[in-house]
mmCIF file of N, CA, C and O in Angstrom:
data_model
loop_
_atom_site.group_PDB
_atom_site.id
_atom_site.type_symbol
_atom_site.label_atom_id
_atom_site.label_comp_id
_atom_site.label_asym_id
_atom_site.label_seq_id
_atom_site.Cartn_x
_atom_site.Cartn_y
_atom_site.Cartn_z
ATOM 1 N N UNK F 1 -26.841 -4.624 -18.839
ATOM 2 C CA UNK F 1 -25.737 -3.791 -19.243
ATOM 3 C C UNK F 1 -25.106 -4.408 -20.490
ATOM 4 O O UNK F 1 -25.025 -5.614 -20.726
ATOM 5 N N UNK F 2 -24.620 -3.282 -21.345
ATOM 6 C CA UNK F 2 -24.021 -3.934 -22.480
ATOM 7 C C UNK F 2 -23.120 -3.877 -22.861
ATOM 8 O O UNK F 2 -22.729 -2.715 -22.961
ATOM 9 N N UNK F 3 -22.115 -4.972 -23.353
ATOM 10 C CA UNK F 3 -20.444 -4.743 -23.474
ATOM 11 C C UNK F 3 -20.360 -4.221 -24.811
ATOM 12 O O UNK F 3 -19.177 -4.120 -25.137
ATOM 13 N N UNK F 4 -21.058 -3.894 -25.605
ATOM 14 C CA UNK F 4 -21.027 -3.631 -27.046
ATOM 15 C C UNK F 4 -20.710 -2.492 -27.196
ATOM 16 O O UNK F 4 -21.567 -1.627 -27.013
ATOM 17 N N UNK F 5 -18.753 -1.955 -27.758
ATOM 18 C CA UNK F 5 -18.203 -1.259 -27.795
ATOM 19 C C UNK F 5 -19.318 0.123 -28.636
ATOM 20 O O UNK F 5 -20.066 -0.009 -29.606
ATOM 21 N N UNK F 6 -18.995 1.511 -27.707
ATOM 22 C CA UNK F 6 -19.456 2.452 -28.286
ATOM 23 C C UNK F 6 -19.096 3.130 -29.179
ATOM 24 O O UNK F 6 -18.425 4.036 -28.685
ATOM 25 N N UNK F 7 -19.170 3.275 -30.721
ATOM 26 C CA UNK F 7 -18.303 3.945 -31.883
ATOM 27 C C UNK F 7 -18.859 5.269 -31.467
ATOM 28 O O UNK F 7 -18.056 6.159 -31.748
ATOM 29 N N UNK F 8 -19.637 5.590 -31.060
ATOM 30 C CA UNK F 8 -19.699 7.252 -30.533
ATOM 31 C C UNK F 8 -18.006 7.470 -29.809
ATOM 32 O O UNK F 8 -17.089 8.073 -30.366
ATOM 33 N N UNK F 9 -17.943 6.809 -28.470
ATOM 34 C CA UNK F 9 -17.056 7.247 -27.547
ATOM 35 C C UNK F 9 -15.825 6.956 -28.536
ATOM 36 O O UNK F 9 -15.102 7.952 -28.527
ATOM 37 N N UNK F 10 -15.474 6.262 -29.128
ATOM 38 C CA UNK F 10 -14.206 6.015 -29.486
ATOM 39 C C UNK F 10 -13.954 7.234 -30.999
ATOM 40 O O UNK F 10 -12.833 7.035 -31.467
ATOM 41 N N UNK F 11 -14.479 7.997 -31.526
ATOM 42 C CA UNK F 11 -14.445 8.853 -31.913
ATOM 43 C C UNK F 11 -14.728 10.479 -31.532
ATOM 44 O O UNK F 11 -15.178 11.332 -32.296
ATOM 45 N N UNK F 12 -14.319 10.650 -30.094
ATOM 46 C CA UNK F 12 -14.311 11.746 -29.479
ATOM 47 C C UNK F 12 -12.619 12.529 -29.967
ATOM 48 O O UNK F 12 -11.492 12.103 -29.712
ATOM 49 N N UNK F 13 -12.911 13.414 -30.507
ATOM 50 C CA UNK F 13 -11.427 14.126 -30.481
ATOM 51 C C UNK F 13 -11.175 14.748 -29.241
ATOM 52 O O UNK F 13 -12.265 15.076 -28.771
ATOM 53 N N UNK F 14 -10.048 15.134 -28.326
ATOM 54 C CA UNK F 14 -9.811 15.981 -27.576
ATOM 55 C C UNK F 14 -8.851 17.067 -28.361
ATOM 56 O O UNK F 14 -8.651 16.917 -29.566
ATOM 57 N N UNK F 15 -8.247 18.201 -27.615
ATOM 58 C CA UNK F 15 -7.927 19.403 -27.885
ATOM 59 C C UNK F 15 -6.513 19.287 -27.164
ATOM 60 O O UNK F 15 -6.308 18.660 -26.125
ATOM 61 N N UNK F 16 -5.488 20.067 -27.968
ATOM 62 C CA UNK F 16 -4.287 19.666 -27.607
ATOM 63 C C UNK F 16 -4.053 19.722 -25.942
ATOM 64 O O UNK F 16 -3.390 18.935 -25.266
ATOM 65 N N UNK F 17 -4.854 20.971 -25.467
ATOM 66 C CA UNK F 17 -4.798 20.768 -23.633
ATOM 67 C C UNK F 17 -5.457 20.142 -23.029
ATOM 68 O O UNK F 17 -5.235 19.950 -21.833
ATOM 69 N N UNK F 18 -6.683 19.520 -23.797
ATOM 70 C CA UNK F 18 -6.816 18.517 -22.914
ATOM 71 C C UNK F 18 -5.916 17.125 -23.054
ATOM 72 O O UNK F 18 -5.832 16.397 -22.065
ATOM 73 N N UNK F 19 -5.337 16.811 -24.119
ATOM 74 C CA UNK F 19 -4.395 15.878 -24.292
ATOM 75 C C UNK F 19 -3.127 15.824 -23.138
ATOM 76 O O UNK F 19 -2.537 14.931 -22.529
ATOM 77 N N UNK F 20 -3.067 17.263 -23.205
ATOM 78 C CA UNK F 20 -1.662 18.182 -22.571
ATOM 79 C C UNK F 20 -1.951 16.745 -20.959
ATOM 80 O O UNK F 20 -1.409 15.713 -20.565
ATOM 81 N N UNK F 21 -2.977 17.517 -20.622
ATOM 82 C CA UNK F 21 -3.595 17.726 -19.087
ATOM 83 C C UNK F 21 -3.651 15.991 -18.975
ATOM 84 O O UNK F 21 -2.854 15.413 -18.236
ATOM 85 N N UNK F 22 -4.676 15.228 -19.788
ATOM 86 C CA UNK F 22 -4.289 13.795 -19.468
ATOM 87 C C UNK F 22 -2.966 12.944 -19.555
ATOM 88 O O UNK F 22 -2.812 11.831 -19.052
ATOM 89 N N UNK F 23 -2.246 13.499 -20.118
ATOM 90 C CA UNK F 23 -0.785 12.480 -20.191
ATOM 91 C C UNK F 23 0.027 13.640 -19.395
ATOM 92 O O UNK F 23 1.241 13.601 -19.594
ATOM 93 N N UNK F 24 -0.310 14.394 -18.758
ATOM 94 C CA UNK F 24 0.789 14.777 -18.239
ATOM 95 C C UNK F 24 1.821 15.569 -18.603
ATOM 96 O O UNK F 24 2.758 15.749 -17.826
ATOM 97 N N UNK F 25 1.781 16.118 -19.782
ATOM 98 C CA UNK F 25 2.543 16.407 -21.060
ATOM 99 C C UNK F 25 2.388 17.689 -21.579
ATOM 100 O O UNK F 25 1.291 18.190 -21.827
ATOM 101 N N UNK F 26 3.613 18.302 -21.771
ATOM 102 C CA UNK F 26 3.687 19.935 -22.027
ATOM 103 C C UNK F 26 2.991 19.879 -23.472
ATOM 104 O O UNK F 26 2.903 18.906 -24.220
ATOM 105 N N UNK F 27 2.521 21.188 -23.660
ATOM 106 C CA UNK F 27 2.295 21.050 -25.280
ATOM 107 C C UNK F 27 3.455 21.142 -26.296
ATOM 108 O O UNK F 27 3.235 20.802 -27.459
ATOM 109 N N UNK F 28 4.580 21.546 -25.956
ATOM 110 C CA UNK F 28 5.668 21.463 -26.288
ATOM 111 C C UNK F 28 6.133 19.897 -26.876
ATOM 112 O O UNK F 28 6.432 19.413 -27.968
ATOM 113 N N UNK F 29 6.005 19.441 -25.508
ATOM 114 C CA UNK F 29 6.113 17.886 -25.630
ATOM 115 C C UNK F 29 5.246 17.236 -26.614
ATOM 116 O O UNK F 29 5.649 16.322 -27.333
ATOM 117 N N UNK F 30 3.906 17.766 -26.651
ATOM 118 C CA UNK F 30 2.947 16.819 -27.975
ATOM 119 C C UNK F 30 3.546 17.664 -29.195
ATOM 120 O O UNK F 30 3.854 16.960 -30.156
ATOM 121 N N UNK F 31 3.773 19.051 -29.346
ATOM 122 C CA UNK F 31 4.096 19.206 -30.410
ATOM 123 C C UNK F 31 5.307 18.169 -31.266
ATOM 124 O O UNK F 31 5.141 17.625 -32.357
ATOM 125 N N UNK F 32 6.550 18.111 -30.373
ATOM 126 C CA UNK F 32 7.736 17.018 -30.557
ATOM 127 C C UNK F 32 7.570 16.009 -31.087
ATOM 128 O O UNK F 32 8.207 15.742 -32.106
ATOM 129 N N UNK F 33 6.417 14.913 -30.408
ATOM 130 C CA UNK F 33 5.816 14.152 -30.362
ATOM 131 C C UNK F 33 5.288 13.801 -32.098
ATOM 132 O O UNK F 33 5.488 12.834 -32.833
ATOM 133 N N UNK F 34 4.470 15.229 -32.297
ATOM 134 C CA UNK F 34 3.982 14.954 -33.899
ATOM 135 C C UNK F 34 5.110 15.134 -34.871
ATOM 136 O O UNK F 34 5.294 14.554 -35.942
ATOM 137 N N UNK F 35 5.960 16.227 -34.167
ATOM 138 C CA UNK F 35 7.134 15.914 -35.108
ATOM 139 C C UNK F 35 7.500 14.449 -35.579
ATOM 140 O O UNK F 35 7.420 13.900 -36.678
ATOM 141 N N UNK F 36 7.951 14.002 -34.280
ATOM 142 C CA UNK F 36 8.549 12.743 -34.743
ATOM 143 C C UNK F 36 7.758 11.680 -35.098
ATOM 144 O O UNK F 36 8.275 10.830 -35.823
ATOM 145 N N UNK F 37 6.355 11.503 -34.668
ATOM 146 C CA UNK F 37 5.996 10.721 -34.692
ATOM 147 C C UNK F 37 5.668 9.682 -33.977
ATOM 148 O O UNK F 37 5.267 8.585 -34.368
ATOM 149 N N UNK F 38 5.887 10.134 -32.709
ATOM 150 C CA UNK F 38 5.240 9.275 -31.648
ATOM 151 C C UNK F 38 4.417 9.717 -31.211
ATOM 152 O O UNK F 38 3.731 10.443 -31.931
ATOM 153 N N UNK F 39 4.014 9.516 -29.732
ATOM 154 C CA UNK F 39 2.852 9.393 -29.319
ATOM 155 C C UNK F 39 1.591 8.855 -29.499
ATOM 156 O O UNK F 39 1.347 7.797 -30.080
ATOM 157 N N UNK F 40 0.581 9.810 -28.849
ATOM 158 C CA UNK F 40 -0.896 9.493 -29.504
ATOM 159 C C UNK F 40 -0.888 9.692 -30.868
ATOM 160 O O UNK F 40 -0.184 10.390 -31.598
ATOM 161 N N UNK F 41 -2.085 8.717 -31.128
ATOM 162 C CA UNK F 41 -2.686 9.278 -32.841
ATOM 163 C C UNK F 41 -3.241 10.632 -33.026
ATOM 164 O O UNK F 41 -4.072 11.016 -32.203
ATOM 165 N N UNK F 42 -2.934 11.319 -33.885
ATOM 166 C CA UNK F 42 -3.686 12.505 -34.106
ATOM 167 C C UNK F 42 -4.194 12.529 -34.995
ATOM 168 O O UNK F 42 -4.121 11.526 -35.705
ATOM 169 N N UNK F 43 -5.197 13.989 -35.566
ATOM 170 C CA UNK F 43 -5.986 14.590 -36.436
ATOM 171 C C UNK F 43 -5.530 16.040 -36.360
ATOM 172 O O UNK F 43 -5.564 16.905 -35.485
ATOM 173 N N UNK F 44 -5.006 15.961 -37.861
ATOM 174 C CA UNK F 44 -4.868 17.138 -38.849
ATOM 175 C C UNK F 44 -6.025 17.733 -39.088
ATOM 176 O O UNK F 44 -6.829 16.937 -39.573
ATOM 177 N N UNK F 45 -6.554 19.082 -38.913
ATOM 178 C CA UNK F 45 -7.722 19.550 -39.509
ATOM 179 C C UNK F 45 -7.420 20.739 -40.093
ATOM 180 O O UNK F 45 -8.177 21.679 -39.851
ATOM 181 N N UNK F 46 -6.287 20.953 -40.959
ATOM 182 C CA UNK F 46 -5.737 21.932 -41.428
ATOM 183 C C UNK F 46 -5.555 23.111 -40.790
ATOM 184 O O UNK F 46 -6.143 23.496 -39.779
ATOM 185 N N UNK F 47 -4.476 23.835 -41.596
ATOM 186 C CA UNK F 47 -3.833 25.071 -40.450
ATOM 187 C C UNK F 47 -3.153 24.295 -39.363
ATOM 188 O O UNK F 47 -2.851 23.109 -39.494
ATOM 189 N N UNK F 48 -2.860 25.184 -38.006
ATOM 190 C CA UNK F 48 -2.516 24.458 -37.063
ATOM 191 C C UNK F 48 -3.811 23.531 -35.834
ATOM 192 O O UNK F 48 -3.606 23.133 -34.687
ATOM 193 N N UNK F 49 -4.844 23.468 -36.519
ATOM 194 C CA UNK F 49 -6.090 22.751 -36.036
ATOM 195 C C UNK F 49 -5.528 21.200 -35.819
ATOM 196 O O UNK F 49 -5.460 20.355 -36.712
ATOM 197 N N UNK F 50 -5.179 21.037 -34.562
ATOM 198 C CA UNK F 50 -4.641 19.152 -34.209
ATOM 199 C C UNK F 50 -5.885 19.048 -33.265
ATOM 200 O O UNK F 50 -6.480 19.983 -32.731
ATOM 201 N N UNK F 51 -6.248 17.227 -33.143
ATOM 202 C CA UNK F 51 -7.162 16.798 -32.593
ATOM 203 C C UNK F 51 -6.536 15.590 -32.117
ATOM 204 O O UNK F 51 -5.639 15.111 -32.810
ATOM 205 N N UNK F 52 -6.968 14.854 -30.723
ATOM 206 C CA UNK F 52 -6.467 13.646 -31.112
ATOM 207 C C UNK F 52 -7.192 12.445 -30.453
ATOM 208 O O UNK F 52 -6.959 12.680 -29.267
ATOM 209 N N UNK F 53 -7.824 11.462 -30.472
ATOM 210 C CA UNK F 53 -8.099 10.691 -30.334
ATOM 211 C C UNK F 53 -8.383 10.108 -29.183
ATOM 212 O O UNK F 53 -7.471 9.408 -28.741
ATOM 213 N N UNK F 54 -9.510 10.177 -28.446
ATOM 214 C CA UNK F 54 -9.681 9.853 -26.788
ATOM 215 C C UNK F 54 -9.226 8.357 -26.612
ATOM 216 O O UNK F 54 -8.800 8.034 -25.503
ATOM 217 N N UNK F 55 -9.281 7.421 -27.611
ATOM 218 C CA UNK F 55 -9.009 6.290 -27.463
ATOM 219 C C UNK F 55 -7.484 6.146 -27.566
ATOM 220 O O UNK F 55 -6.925 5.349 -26.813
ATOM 221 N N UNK F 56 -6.688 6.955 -28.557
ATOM 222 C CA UNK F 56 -5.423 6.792 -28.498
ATOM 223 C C UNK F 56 -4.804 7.623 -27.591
ATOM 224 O O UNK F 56 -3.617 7.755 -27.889
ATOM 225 N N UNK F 57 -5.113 8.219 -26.632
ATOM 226 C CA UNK F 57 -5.014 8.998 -25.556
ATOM 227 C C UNK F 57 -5.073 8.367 -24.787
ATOM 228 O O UNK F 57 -3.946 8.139 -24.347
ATOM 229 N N UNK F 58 -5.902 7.815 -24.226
ATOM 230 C CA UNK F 58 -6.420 6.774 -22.951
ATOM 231 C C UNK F 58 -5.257 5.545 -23.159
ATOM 232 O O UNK F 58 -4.685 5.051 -22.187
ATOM 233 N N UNK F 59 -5.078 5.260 -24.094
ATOM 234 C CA UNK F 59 -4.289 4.260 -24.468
ATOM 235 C C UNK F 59 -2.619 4.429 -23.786
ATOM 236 O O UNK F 59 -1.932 3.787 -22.991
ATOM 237 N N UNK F 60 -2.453 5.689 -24.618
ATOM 238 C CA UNK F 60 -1.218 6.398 -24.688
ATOM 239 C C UNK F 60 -0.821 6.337 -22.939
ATOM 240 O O UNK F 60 0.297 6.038 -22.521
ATOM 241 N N UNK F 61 -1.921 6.667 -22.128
ATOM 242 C CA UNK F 61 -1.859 7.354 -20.308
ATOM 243 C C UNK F 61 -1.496 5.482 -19.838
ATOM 244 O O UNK F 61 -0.441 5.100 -19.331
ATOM 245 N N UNK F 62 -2.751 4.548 -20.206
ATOM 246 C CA UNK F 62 -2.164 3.569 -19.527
ATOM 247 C C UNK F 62 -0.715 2.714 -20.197
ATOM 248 O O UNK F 62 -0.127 2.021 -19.368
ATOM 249 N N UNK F 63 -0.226 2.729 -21.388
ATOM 250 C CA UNK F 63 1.099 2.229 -21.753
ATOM 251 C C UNK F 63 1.917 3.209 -20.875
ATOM 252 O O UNK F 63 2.923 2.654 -20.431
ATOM 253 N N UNK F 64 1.778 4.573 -20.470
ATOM 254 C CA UNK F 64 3.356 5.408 -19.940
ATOM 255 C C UNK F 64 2.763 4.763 -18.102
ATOM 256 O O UNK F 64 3.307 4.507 -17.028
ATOM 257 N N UNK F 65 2.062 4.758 -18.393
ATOM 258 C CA UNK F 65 1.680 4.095 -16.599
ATOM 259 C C UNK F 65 2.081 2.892 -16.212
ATOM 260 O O UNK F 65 1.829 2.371 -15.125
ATOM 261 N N UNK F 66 2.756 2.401 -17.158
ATOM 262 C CA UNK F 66 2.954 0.748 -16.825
ATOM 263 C C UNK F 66 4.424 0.485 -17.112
ATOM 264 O O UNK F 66 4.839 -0.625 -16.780
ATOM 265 N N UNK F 67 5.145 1.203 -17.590
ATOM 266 C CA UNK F 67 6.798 1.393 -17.772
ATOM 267 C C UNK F 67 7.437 2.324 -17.046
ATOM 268 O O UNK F 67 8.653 2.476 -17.169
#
């Protein structure tokens, strides 16, 4: 088995509901979020096209899980 991080997996975008659905989080709430500037990392893909980051997602679920 190999510990050698996968750059495939860590460049998976998810879709704002699935973001929604893993943190728990209205889309309302991620919209806010990009307002201000918190949260997960996202991706702009012009228009209202947002993406965001399975790694900064996953991230995002275990930091609100631990406070």
């Amino acid at each position: 088995m190999s510990t050698t991080p996968n750059p495939a997996a860590s460049q998976i975008l998810l879709t704002p509901e699935e973001t929604s659905q893993a943190l728990g989080a209205t889309l309302d709430e991620l919209h806010h979020w990009r307002r201000h500037g918190t949260g997960p990392a996202f991706h702009s893909l012009g228009g209202n096209l947002v993406r965001y980051s399975a790694a900064a997602v996953a991230w995002s679920a275990s930091s609100t899980a631990t406070t």
